[in-house]
Amino acid sequence: MKSPLLAIMLTLSAAFPAIADVLKIKKDAPKQYVVKKGDTLWDISGIYLDEPWLWPELWQMNPQIDNPHLIYPGDALALIYDADGNPRLVINKGYRKLSPQGRITPKGRNAITTLPLEMIKPYISYEQAMNSDDIKGKPYILGANENTKTQTLGHILYVKGDLQVHKAYAIYHKGDPYTDLTGEVLATRASYVGIARAFRAGDEHNGVPSSLRVESVKREIQQGDFLMPAMEGQMLPAYFNIHRPSDEPVTGNIIASPRQVREFSTMDVVVLNLGSEQNIEAGHVLDLERQSPTVIDGPRGPRYPEDSSKYEKLLSDVSQLFGDESDEESTTWTMPKEKVGELIVFKVYDKISYALITKNQHPIRIGDIAVIH
């Protein structure tokens, strides 16, 4: 009788045609890997591939499970090769982990996520990027049953807006705008504050506020904070397909950080001036590049602009004004861009997106270029 693993190999070799470029597996990649609690798809793909975004190609549509993207702690992944020499990663059904007997817990929601959930959850659950005009149309807090500037658990809130009795509402604080490098406002940051439930209907037309009771608080509630239905904008996937954008080249920039710092490293979250209007999707993997500094080659030899004389800068400005191309006689040399890291997009709005830095060779900065060629 053929082994289960051999049967899987034969099934895969029949199910998937040969591809033009064989995936390059790392030399030290294990023949079998047992998924651990805390692993992510990105972690596992990095064990086998130098280019982790090619994970879907390695993990094809696996016929052994209902959802090909879901892998669970305790699953044994086996590296095999099909009849055309293409590497494939499959679940080894013959693997059995010996452990003390106990009650059986269904896998259910225990599937490993695409990215580390503890890193991105605050931005999935507690961050919104909204149009400022949309915020103006939301119900907002007028005050509370106590004359204090901040309200907390157990307080009753009075809201301008007609709310639905018994319905839970999330409270948000309007933050600073996300501004493009050109100065254009792309979205406004909205930070989650807490949850309140309506128990008395209002009548805004006749000046009667709605009443809510605070049920949970993450930070202080203030007058002017606005409300939305509790789960609106928060039901985003923790599981998505990592891949490179394939339709056309994409170029944008890092414009902000939710933590309001200016330099970042691996596992930091940044905001891009790219969104659904640029066909960006959750799971897109982009390179990070940085423009190398310009050099002015003048009478004293090559120098960076900040070290050049006023005359050398003037020659450079005139050259750029008239569009002179760089050659051996040029005074200005525009250097190429160089790769400094990679990131994965995990939350997308119209004009911006949130992304997690997965690799960096140098500290990443505001203004660095997010690109796919």
Coordinates of C-alpha atoms in Angstrom, one line a residue:
M1 CA 0.0 0.0 0.0
K2 CA 1.4 3.4 -0.9
S3 CA 2.2 5.8 1.9
P4 CA -0.2 8.7 2.5
L5 CA 2.7 11.2 1.7
L6 CA 3.4 9.4 -1.7
A7 CA -0.3 9.5 -2.5
I8 CA -0.4 13.2 -1.8
M9 CA 2.6 13.7 -4.1
L10 CA 0.9 11.9 -6.9
T11 CA -2.3 13.8 -6.4
L12 CA -0.5 17.1 -6.5
S13 CA 1.5 16.2 -9.5
A14 CA -1.7 15.5 -11.4
A15 CA -3.5 18.5 -10.1
F16 CA -1.0 21.2 -10.8
P17 CA 0.8 21.8 -14.1
A18 CA 4.4 22.7 -14.4
I19 CA 5.3 26.4 -13.9
A20 CA 8.0 28.3 -15.9
D21 CA 10.2 29.2 -12.9
V22 CA 10.8 26.6 -10.2
L23 CA 10.6 28.1 -6.7
K24 CA 14.0 28.4 -5.0
I25 CA 13.8 26.7 -1.6
K26 CA 16.4 27.7 1.1
K27 CA 19.2 25.3 1.4
D28 CA 18.6 24.9 5.2
A29 CA 14.8 24.5 4.8
P30 CA 13.5 21.5 6.8
K31 CA 11.8 18.5 5.1
Q32 CA 9.1 18.7 7.8
Y33 CA 8.0 21.5 10.1
V34 CA 5.5 21.2 12.9
V35 CA 3.4 24.4 13.3
K36 CA 3.8 26.0 16.7
K37 CA 1.5 28.3 18.6
G38 CA 2.5 31.9 17.7
D39 CA 3.7 31.0 14.2
T40 CA 2.3 33.1 11.3
L41 CA 2.1 32.3 7.6
W42 CA 4.8 34.9 7.0
D43 CA 7.1 33.2 9.6
I44 CA 6.6 29.8 8.0
S45 CA 7.1 31.0 4.4
G46 CA 10.3 32.7 5.5
I47 CA 11.6 29.3 6.7
Y48 CA 11.3 27.9 3.2
L49 CA 11.6 30.9 0.9
D50 CA 13.9 34.0 0.5
E51 CA 10.9 35.7 -1.0
P52 CA 8.0 34.9 1.4
W53 CA 5.3 36.5 -0.7
L54 CA 5.6 33.5 -3.1
W55 CA 4.0 31.4 -0.3
P56 CA 0.7 30.9 -2.3
E57 CA 2.8 29.3 -5.1
L58 CA 4.5 26.9 -2.6
W59 CA 1.2 26.2 -0.7
Q60 CA -1.0 25.9 -3.8
M61 CA -4.7 25.0 -3.4
N62 CA -4.2 22.2 -0.9
P63 CA -6.9 19.5 -1.5
Q64 CA -6.6 18.1 2.0
I65 CA -8.4 20.9 3.8
D66 CA -11.5 23.0 3.2
N67 CA -9.8 26.4 3.4
P68 CA -6.3 26.3 1.8
H69 CA -5.1 29.3 3.8
L70 CA -5.8 27.9 7.3
I71 CA -3.0 26.0 9.1
Y72 CA -3.2 25.1 12.8
P73 CA -0.7 24.5 15.6
G74 CA 0.3 20.9 15.6
D75 CA 0.0 20.4 11.9
A76 CA 3.1 18.8 10.3
L77 CA 4.0 20.5 7.0
A78 CA 6.0 18.3 4.6
L79 CA 8.2 19.6 1.8
I80 CA 7.7 17.5 -1.4
Y81 CA 8.5 17.8 -5.1
D82 CA 6.0 17.0 -7.8
A83 CA 6.6 15.2 -11.1
D84 CA 7.9 18.4 -12.7
G85 CA 10.3 19.2 -9.9
N86 CA 8.2 22.0 -8.4
P87 CA 8.4 22.2 -4.6
R88 CA 5.2 21.9 -2.7
L89 CA 4.3 22.2 1.0
V90 CA 1.6 19.9 2.2
I91 CA 0.1 18.6 5.5
N92 CA 1.6 15.3 6.5
K93 CA -1.4 13.3 7.5
G94 CA 0.8 10.5 8.7
Y95 CA 2.3 12.6 11.5
R96 CA 1.0 11.9 15.0
K97 CA 2.2 13.9 18.0
L98 CA 2.2 11.9 21.2
S99 CA 0.7 13.8 24.1
P100 CA -1.3 13.1 27.3
Q101 CA -4.9 12.2 26.6
G102 CA -7.5 14.8 27.4
R103 CA -10.6 16.4 26.0
I104 CA -10.6 17.2 22.4
T105 CA -10.6 20.9 21.5
P106 CA -11.8 21.7 18.0
K107 CA -9.4 23.7 15.9
G108 CA -12.0 26.3 15.2
R109 CA -10.5 29.8 15.6
N110 CA -7.0 28.6 16.4
A111 CA -5.7 28.9 12.9
I112 CA -2.5 30.8 12.6
T113 CA -2.8 34.3 11.2
T114 CA -1.0 35.7 8.1
L115 CA 0.8 38.3 10.3
P116 CA 1.4 38.4 14.1
L117 CA -2.0 39.3 15.4
E118 CA -0.6 41.0 18.5
M119 CA 1.2 43.5 16.3
I120 CA -1.7 44.4 14.0
K121 CA -4.8 43.9 16.3
P122 CA -4.6 47.4 17.8
Y123 CA -4.8 48.9 14.3
I124 CA -7.5 46.5 13.2
S125 CA -9.7 47.0 16.2
Y126 CA -8.8 50.5 17.5
E127 CA -7.9 52.6 14.5
Q128 CA -10.0 54.2 11.8
A129 CA -8.9 56.5 8.9
M130 CA -11.9 58.6 7.9
N131 CA -13.0 61.4 5.7
S132 CA -13.4 64.5 7.9
D133 CA -16.8 65.3 6.2
D134 CA -18.0 61.8 7.3
I135 CA -17.0 62.5 10.9
K136 CA -19.0 65.7 10.8
G137 CA -22.1 63.7 10.1
K138 CA -21.7 61.3 13.0
P139 CA -23.5 61.5 16.4
Y140 CA -21.3 63.1 19.0
I141 CA -21.1 63.5 22.8
L142 CA -22.6 66.6 24.3
G143 CA -21.9 65.8 27.9
A144 CA -22.7 63.4 30.8
N145 CA -24.7 63.0 33.9
E146 CA -21.8 64.4 35.9
N147 CA -20.1 67.8 35.2
T148 CA -16.7 66.5 34.4
K149 CA -14.5 67.0 31.4
T150 CA -13.9 63.3 31.0
Q151 CA -16.3 60.4 31.5
T152 CA -15.6 56.8 32.5
L153 CA -17.2 53.4 33.2
G154 CA -20.8 53.6 34.5
H155 CA -21.3 57.2 33.4
I156 CA -24.4 58.2 31.3
L157 CA -23.6 60.0 28.1
Y158 CA -25.9 62.4 26.3
V159 CA -25.5 62.4 22.5
K160 CA -26.6 64.6 19.7
G161 CA -28.1 62.2 17.3
D162 CA -31.0 59.7 17.0
L163 CA -29.7 56.3 18.2
Q164 CA -31.2 52.9 18.4
V165 CA -32.2 51.7 21.9
H166 CA -30.2 48.6 23.1
K167 CA -27.7 49.0 20.4
A168 CA -23.9 49.2 21.2
Y169 CA -21.9 52.1 19.8
A170 CA -18.1 52.6 19.6
I171 CA -16.8 56.0 20.7
Y172 CA -14.0 57.5 18.7
H173 CA -11.8 60.6 19.3
K174 CA -11.0 62.7 16.2
G175 CA -7.2 62.9 15.8
D176 CA -4.7 64.6 13.5
P177 CA -5.1 64.3 9.7
Y178 CA -2.9 62.0 7.6
T179 CA -1.3 64.4 5.1
D180 CA 0.4 63.5 1.9
L181 CA 4.0 64.8 1.2
T182 CA 2.3 67.4 -1.1
G183 CA 0.2 68.7 1.8
E184 CA -3.1 67.1 0.6
V185 CA -5.2 65.7 3.5
L186 CA -5.8 62.1 2.6
A187 CA -7.8 61.0 5.8
T188 CA -8.3 61.8 9.4
R189 CA -7.2 59.5 12.2
A190 CA -9.9 58.3 14.5
S191 CA -8.9 56.5 17.7
Y192 CA -11.1 54.1 19.6
V193 CA -12.2 55.3 23.1
G194 CA -14.8 52.9 24.4
I195 CA -18.2 51.2 24.1
A196 CA -21.5 52.6 25.2
R197 CA -25.1 51.2 24.9
A198 CA -28.1 53.3 24.1
F199 CA -31.0 52.9 26.6
R200 CA -33.0 56.0 25.8
A201 CA -34.0 57.3 22.4
G202 CA -33.4 60.9 21.5
D203 CA -35.2 63.4 19.2
E204 CA -32.5 65.6 17.7
H205 CA -35.1 67.7 15.8
N206 CA -36.7 68.7 19.1
G207 CA -33.5 69.1 21.0
V208 CA -33.7 65.9 23.0
P209 CA -30.4 64.0 23.3
S210 CA -30.0 60.2 23.1
S211 CA -28.8 58.5 26.3
L212 CA -26.1 55.8 26.6
R213 CA -24.4 54.0 29.4
V214 CA -20.7 53.4 29.2
E215 CA -19.8 49.7 29.2
S216 CA -16.1 49.7 28.5
V217 CA -13.3 52.3 28.3
K218 CA -9.9 52.2 26.7
R219 CA -9.1 55.9 27.3
E220 CA -10.9 59.0 28.7
I221 CA -14.1 60.0 26.9
Q222 CA -14.4 63.6 26.0
Q223 CA -17.1 66.0 24.8
G224 CA -17.2 66.1 21.1
D225 CA -16.1 62.4 20.6
F226 CA -18.2 60.8 17.9
L227 CA -20.0 57.5 17.7
M228 CA -20.4 54.7 15.2
P229 CA -22.1 51.3 15.4
A230 CA -19.8 49.1 17.6
M231 CA -18.3 46.8 14.9
E232 CA -18.3 49.2 11.9
G233 CA -14.9 49.2 10.3
Q234 CA -13.5 46.6 12.7
M235 CA -14.4 43.4 11.0
L236 CA -11.2 42.9 9.0
P237 CA -9.6 39.6 8.2
A238 CA -6.6 38.3 10.2
Y239 CA -6.1 35.8 7.3
F240 CA -5.3 37.1 3.8
N241 CA -3.3 36.0 0.8
I242 CA 0.2 37.5 0.7
H243 CA 1.2 38.5 -2.9
R244 CA 2.8 41.1 -5.0
P245 CA 0.6 43.5 -6.9
S246 CA 0.5 42.2 -10.5
D247 CA -1.6 44.6 -12.5
E248 CA 0.8 47.6 -12.9
P249 CA 3.7 49.4 -11.1
V250 CA 2.8 51.1 -7.8
T251 CA 4.7 53.9 -6.2
G252 CA 3.9 55.7 -2.9
N253 CA 5.5 56.9 0.3
I254 CA 5.4 56.3 4.0
I255 CA 3.6 59.4 5.3
A256 CA 3.0 58.7 9.0
S257 CA 3.2 56.3 11.9
P258 CA 0.3 55.7 14.3
R259 CA 2.9 55.9 17.1
Q260 CA 4.0 59.3 15.9
V261 CA 7.7 58.5 15.5
R262 CA 9.8 59.2 12.5
E263 CA 12.1 56.1 12.2
F264 CA 10.9 52.5 12.2
S265 CA 12.2 48.9 12.1
T266 CA 10.9 45.4 11.5
M267 CA 7.4 44.8 13.0
D268 CA 6.6 48.5 13.2
V269 CA 3.3 49.7 11.6
V270 CA 3.4 52.6 9.1
V271 CA 0.9 54.6 7.0
L272 CA 1.2 54.8 3.2
N273 CA -0.3 57.3 0.8
L274 CA -1.7 54.3 -1.2
G275 CA -5.2 52.9 -0.9
S276 CA -8.0 51.2 -2.8
E277 CA -7.9 54.1 -5.3
Q278 CA -4.5 52.8 -6.3
N279 CA -5.7 49.2 -6.4
I280 CA -3.9 48.3 -3.1
E281 CA -5.3 45.3 -1.2
A282 CA -4.6 43.7 2.1
G283 CA -1.8 41.2 1.6
H284 CA 0.1 43.2 -1.0
V285 CA 3.9 43.1 -0.4
L286 CA 5.8 46.2 -1.4
D287 CA 9.5 47.0 -1.4
L288 CA 10.8 50.1 0.5
E289 CA 13.3 52.2 -1.4
R290 CA 15.2 55.4 -0.5
Q291 CA 16.5 58.0 -2.9
S292 CA 20.3 58.2 -2.7
P293 CA 21.6 61.8 -2.2
T294 CA 22.4 64.0 -5.2
V295 CA 26.0 65.0 -5.8
I296 CA 27.2 68.3 -7.3
D297 CA 30.4 67.8 -9.3
G298 CA 32.0 71.3 -9.4
P299 CA 35.5 72.9 -9.5
R300 CA 36.4 71.4 -6.1
G301 CA 35.3 67.9 -7.1
P302 CA 32.2 65.9 -6.2
R303 CA 30.3 67.1 -3.1
Y304 CA 26.9 66.7 -1.6
P305 CA 24.7 69.8 -1.9
E306 CA 25.0 70.8 1.8
D307 CA 28.8 70.9 1.4
S308 CA 28.8 72.8 -1.9
S309 CA 29.5 76.5 -2.5
K310 CA 26.7 78.9 -3.6
Y311 CA 28.3 79.0 -7.1
E312 CA 28.2 75.2 -7.4
K313 CA 24.6 75.2 -6.2
L314 CA 23.7 77.9 -8.8
L315 CA 25.2 75.8 -11.6
S316 CA 23.3 72.8 -10.4
D317 CA 20.0 74.8 -10.2
V318 CA 20.5 76.2 -13.7
S319 CA 21.3 72.7 -15.0
Q320 CA 18.1 71.3 -13.5
L321 CA 16.0 74.3 -14.7
F322 CA 16.9 73.7 -18.3
G323 CA 16.6 70.0 -18.0
D324 CA 20.2 69.2 -18.9
E325 CA 20.8 65.5 -18.9
S326 CA 23.6 64.0 -16.8
D327 CA 26.8 63.1 -18.7
E328 CA 30.6 63.3 -18.0
E329 CA 30.4 67.1 -18.1
S330 CA 27.4 67.5 -15.8
T331 CA 27.5 69.5 -12.6
T332 CA 24.6 67.5 -11.0
W333 CA 24.4 63.8 -10.6
T334 CA 21.0 62.2 -9.6
M335 CA 21.7 58.9 -8.0
P336 CA 19.5 55.8 -8.1
K337 CA 17.1 54.6 -5.5
E338 CA 18.2 51.7 -3.3
K339 CA 16.1 49.0 -1.5
V340 CA 16.0 49.4 2.3
G341 CA 13.2 47.0 3.3
E342 CA 9.9 45.4 2.7
L343 CA 6.3 45.6 4.1
I344 CA 2.9 44.0 3.9
V345 CA -0.3 46.0 3.7
F346 CA -3.0 44.7 6.1
K347 CA -5.7 47.5 6.3
V348 CA -6.8 49.6 3.3
Y349 CA -8.9 52.8 3.0
D350 CA -9.6 54.9 -0.1
K351 CA -6.4 57.0 -0.1
I352 CA -4.2 55.4 2.7
S353 CA -3.3 52.0 4.0
Y354 CA -1.7 50.5 7.1
A355 CA 1.3 48.3 6.6
L356 CA 3.7 46.2 8.7
I357 CA 7.4 46.4 8.0
T358 CA 8.7 42.8 7.6
K359 CA 12.3 43.5 6.7
N360 CA 14.7 46.4 6.8
Q361 CA 18.4 46.9 6.0
H362 CA 18.5 50.4 7.5
P363 CA 16.1 52.4 9.8
I364 CA 13.0 53.2 7.8
R365 CA 11.9 56.8 7.7
I366 CA 8.9 59.1 6.8
G367 CA 9.2 59.8 3.1
D368 CA 10.7 56.4 2.1
I369 CA 9.2 55.0 -1.1
A370 CA 6.8 52.1 -1.2
V371 CA 7.1 50.5 -4.6
I372 CA 6.5 47.5 -6.9
H373 CA 8.1 47.7 -10.3

